[in-house]
Short mmCIF file of C-alpha atoms in Angstrom, two decimals:
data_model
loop_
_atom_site.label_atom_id
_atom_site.label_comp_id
_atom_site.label_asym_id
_atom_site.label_seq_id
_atom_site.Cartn_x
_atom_site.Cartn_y
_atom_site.Cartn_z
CA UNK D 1 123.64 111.73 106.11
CA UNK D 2 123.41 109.72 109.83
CA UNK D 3 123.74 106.34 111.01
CA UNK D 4 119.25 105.99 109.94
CA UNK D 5 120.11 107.29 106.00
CA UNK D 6 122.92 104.54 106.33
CA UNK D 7 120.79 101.56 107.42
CA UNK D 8 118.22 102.57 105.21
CA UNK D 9 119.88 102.54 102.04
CA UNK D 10 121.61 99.55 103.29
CA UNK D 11 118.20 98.47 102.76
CA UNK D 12 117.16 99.53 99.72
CA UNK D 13 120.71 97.45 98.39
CA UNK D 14 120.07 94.29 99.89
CA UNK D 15 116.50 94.19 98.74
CA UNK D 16 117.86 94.80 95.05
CA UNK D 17 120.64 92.46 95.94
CA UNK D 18 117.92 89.27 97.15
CA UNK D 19 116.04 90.32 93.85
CA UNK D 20 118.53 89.79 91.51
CA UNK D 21 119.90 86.77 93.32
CA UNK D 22 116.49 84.97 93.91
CA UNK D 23 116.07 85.41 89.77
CA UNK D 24 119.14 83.32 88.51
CA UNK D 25 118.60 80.68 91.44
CA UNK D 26 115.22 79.84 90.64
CA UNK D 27 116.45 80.02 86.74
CA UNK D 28 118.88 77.76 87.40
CA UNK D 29 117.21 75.63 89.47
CA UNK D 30 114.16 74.96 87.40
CA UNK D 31 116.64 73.95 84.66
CA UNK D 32 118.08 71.41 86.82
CA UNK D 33 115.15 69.44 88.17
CA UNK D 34 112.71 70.48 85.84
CA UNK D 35 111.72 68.16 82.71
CA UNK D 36 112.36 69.22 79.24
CA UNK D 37 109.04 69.50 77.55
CA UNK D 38 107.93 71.23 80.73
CA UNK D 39 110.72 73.77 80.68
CA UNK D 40 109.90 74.28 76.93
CA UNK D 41 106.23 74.42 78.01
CA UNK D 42 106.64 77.15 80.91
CA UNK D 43 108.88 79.21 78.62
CA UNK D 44 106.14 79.18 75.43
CA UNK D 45 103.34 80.20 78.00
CA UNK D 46 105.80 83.07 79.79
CA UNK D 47 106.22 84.11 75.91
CA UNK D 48 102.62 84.76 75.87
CA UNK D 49 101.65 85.75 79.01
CA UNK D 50 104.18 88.28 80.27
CA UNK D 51 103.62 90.92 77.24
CA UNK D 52 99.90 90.47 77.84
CA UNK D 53 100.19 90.99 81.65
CA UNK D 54 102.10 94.08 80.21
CA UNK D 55 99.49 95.57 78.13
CA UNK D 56 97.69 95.99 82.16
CA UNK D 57 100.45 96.76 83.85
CA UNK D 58 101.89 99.89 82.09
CA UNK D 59 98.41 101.90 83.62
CA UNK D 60 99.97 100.96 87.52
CA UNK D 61 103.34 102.17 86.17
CA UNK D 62 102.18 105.27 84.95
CA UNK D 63 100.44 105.41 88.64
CA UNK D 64 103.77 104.47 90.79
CA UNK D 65 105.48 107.22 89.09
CA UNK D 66 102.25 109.43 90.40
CA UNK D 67 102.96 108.32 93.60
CA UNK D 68 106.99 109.26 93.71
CA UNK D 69 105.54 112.49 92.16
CA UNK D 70 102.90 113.45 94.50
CA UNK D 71 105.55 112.61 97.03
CA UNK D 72 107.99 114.82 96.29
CA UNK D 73 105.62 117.85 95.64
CA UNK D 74 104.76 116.98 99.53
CA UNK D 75 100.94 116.41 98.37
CA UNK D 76 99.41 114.38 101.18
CA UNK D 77 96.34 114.09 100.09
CA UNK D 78 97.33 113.42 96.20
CA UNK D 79 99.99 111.20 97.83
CA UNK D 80 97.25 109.27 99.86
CA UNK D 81 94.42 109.07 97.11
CA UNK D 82 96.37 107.68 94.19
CA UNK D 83 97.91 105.11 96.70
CA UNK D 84 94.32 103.84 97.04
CA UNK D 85 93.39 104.41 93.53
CA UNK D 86 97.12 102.63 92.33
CA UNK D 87 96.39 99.25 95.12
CA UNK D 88 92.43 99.02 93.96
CA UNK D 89 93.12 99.64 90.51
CA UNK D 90 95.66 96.68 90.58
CA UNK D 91 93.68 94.39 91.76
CA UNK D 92 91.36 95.35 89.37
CA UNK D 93 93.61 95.89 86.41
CA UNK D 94 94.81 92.31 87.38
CA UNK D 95 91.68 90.62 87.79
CA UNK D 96 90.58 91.40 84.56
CA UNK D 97 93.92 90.48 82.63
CA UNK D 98 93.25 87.35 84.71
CA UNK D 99 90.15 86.25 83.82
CA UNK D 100 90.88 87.13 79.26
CA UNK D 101 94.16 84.34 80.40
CA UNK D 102 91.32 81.96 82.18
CA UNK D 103 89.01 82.17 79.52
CA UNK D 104 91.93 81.57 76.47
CA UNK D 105 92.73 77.96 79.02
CA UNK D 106 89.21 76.83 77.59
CA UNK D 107 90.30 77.31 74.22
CA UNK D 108 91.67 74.22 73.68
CA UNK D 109 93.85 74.63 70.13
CA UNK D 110 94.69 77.84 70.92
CA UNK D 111 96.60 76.71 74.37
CA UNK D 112 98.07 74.00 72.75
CA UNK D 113 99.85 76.37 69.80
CA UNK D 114 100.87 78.52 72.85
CA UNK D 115 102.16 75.90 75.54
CA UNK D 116 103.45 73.48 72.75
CA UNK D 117 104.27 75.24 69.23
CA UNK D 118 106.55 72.62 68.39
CA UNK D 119 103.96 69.40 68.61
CA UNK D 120 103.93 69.28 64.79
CA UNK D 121 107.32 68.77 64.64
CA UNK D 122 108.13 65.72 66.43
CA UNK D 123 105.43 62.66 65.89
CA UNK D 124 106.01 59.19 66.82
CA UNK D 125 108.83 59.34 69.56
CA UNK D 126 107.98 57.96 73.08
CA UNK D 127 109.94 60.31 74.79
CA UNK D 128 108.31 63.52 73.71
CA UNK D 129 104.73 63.04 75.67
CA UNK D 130 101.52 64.07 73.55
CA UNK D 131 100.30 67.64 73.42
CA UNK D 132 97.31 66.79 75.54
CA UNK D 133 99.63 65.90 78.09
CA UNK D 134 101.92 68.48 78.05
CA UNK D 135 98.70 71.24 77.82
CA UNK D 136 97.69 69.28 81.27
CA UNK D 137 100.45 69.77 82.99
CA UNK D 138 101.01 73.70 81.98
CA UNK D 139 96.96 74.73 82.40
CA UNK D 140 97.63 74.62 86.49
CA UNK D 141 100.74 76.80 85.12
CA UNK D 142 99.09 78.96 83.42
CA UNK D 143 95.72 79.58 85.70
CA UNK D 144 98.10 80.28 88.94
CA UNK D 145 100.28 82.53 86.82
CA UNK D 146 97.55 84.53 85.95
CA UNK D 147 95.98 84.99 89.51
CA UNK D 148 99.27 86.18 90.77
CA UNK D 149 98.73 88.89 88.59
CA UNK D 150 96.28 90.57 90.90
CA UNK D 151 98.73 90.89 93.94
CA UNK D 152 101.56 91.67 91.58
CA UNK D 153 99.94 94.70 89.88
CA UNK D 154 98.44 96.19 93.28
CA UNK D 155 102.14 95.68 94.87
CA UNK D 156 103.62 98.24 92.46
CA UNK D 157 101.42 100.58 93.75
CA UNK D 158 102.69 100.03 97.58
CA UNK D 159 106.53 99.42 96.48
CA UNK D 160 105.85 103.37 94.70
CA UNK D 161 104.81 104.53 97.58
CA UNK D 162 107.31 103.25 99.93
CA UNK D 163 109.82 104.18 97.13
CA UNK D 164 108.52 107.49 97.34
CA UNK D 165 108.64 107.91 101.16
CA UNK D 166 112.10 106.33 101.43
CA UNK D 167 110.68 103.46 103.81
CA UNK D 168 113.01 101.17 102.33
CA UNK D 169 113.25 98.76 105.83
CA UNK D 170 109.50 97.94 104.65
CA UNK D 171 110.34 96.69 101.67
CA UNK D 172 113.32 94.97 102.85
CA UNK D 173 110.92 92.90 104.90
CA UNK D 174 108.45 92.25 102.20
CA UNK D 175 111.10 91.41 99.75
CA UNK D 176 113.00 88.92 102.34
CA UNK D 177 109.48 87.32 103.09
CA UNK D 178 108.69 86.84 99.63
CA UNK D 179 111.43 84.79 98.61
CA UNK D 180 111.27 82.81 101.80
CA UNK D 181 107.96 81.43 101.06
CA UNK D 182 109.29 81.59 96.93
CA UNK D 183 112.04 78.91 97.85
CA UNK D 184 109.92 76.82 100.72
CA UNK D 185 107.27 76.35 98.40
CA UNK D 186 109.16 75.26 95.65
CA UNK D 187 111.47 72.89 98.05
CA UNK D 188 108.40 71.40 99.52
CA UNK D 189 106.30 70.79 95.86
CA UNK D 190 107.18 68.13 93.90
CA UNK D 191 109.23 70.85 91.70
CA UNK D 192 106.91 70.60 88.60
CA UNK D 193 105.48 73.60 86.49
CA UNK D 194 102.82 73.26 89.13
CA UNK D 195 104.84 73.83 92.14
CA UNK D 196 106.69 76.69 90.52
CA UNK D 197 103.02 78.51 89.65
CA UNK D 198 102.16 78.23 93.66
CA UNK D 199 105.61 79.12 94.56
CA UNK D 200 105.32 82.62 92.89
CA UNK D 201 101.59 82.60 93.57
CA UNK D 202 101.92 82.57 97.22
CA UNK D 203 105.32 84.88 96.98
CA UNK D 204 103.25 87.59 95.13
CA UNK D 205 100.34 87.46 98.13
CA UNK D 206 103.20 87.22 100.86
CA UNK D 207 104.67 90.14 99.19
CA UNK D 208 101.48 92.40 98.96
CA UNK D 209 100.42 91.53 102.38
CA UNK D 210 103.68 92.18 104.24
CA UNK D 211 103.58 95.68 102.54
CA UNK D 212 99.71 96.13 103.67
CA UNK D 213 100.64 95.61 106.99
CA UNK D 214 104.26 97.17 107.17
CA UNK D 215 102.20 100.33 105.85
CA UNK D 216 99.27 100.29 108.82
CA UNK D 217 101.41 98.99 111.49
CA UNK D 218 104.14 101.70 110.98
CA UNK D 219 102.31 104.58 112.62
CA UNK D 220 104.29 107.88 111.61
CA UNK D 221 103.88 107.05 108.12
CA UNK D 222 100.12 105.57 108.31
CA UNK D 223 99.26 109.07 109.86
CA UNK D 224 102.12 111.60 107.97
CA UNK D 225 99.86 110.88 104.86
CA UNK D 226 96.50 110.03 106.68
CA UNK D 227 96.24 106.93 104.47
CA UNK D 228 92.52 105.67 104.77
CA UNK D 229 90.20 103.72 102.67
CA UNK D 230 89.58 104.49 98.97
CA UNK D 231 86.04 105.33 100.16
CA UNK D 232 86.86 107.72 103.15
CA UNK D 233 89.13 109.24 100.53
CA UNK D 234 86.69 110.07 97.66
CA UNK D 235 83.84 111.13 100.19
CA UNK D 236 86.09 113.96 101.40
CA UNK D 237 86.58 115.18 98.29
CA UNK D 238 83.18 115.29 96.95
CA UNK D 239 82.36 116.90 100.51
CA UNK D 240 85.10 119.32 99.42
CA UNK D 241 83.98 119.47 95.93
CA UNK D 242 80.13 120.40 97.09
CA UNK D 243 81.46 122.84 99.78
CA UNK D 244 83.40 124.99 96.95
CA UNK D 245 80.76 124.82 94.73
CA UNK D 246 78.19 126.25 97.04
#
C-alpha cells in the first residue's frame, strides 16, 4: 500500500463523496425554485420512467459485473470485448428504451394520467394550471430524460471497466466534470423542468465522453487490454474461430 494506492482510493472516495452530495443539492434545490405542479409533474413522470429505464438497464448491469469479472481472471481479451459489447450495447439498449418513452409522448391521455394523475381531482381553481399545460411543460421533460438514457446506459459499461482496473483518477475526472456542467446548466436555464432535463442531459454526455477519452488518452491502460473497436474485436475472433476450425 504506497503513496499511488493512497491517492487513488482518495479518488474513488471523493467521487462517491460529489455523488452523494450533488443528489440532495439538486433535490433540494429543485424544491426551492421549482413550481409546485411542476415538481408534482417531474416526480409522476420519474415514477414512470425510472422502472422502465430499469427493465434496459439490468442487461448492462449484468455486463459491468462481466467486466470486474473478466478483470480479475486477468482475461484481456474477454476484458476488452465485453467493454465494446457493454458501451455499444448501451447505446443501443438505451436508444431503444428511448424511442417506446418518445412514442408513449404522442399518446396524449396516456401522458397526461402519467405527468398529472391528480387533474381529476382539482377543477375550477386558477391556481392549479390545466392538464394541457402542465403535459406541455413536462413533454421537453420527458423527451430529454429519455435521450440521456443512451449515454447513461453505455457509461456503466466504462465506470465497470475502470472499476475493474482500479483507474479510479478517471472517474474522478468524469464524475467532477459531470456535475460541473450538472450545476452550470441548471444555474444558467431558467430553472424549469426544462432546464433540469438539459442539465442531466448534457451531464450524462459530459460524463460518457470524459470516460471515452480518459480511456484512449491514458496509454498503459488503452494498450494493457489492447482496447480497439467492436469491429477489430469480433474480426479477430472469427479469424481465430476459422483458424481452429481448419
Amino acid at each position: 500500500y504506497d503513496r499511488w494506492d493512497a491517492l487513488n482510493f482518495s479518488a474513488l472516495y471523493a467521487s462517491i463523496f460529489i455523488n452523494i452530495n450533488t443528489s440532495w443539492i439538486m433535490a433540494r434545490w429543485t424544491q426551492l425554485v421549482m413550481k409546485v405542479f411542476d415538481r408534482n409533474a417531474m416526480l409522476a413522470a420519474g415514477a414512470f420512467l425510472t422502472p422502465f429505464a430499469d427493465v434496459f438497464l439490468f442487461l448492462e448491469d449484468a455486463i459491468s459485473v462481466q467486466i470486474g469479472y473478466s478483470v480479475g481472471s486477468l482475461d484481456r481479451k474477454a476484458v476488452a470485448l465485453t467493454l465494446n459489447v457493454g458501451v455499444v450495447g448501451g447505446l443501443l439498449l438505451g436508444t431503444l428504451a428511448a424511442s417506446l418513452s418518445t412514442a408513449l409522448v404522442s399518446w396524449s391521455a396516456a401522458i397526461e394520467t402519467l405527468v398529472d394523475p391528480g387533474r381529476h381531482s382539482v377543477t375550477g381553481c386558477t391556481l392549479v394550471p390545466s392538464a394541457s399545460v402542465i403535459v406541455a411543460d413536462a413533454k421537453a421533460f420527458w423527451l430529454l430524460t429519455s435521450w440521456s438514457w443512451p449515454f447513461a446506459f453505455a457509461s456503466l459499461a466504462l465506470t465497470g471497466f475502470l472499476f475493474g482496473t482500479r483507474n479510479y483518477g478517471i472517474v474522478l475526472v468524469a464524475t467532477l466534470l459531470s456535475k460541473l456542467v450538472l450545476f452550470g446548466v441548471w444555474f444558467f436555464s431558467l430553472q424549469d423542468l426544462t432546464g433540469l432535463a438539459w442539465a442531466n442531459l448534457t451531464s450524462s454526455i459530459m460524463y460518457f465522453v470524459a470516460c471515452m477519452l480518459g480511456i484512449l488518452v491514458y496509454a498503459p491502460l488503452y494498450r494493457h487490454y489492447n482496447i480497439t473497436s467492436l469491429w477489430d474485436m469480433l474480426s479477430c475472433l472469427r479469424r481465430g474461430h476459422t483458424a481452429e476450425v481448419s
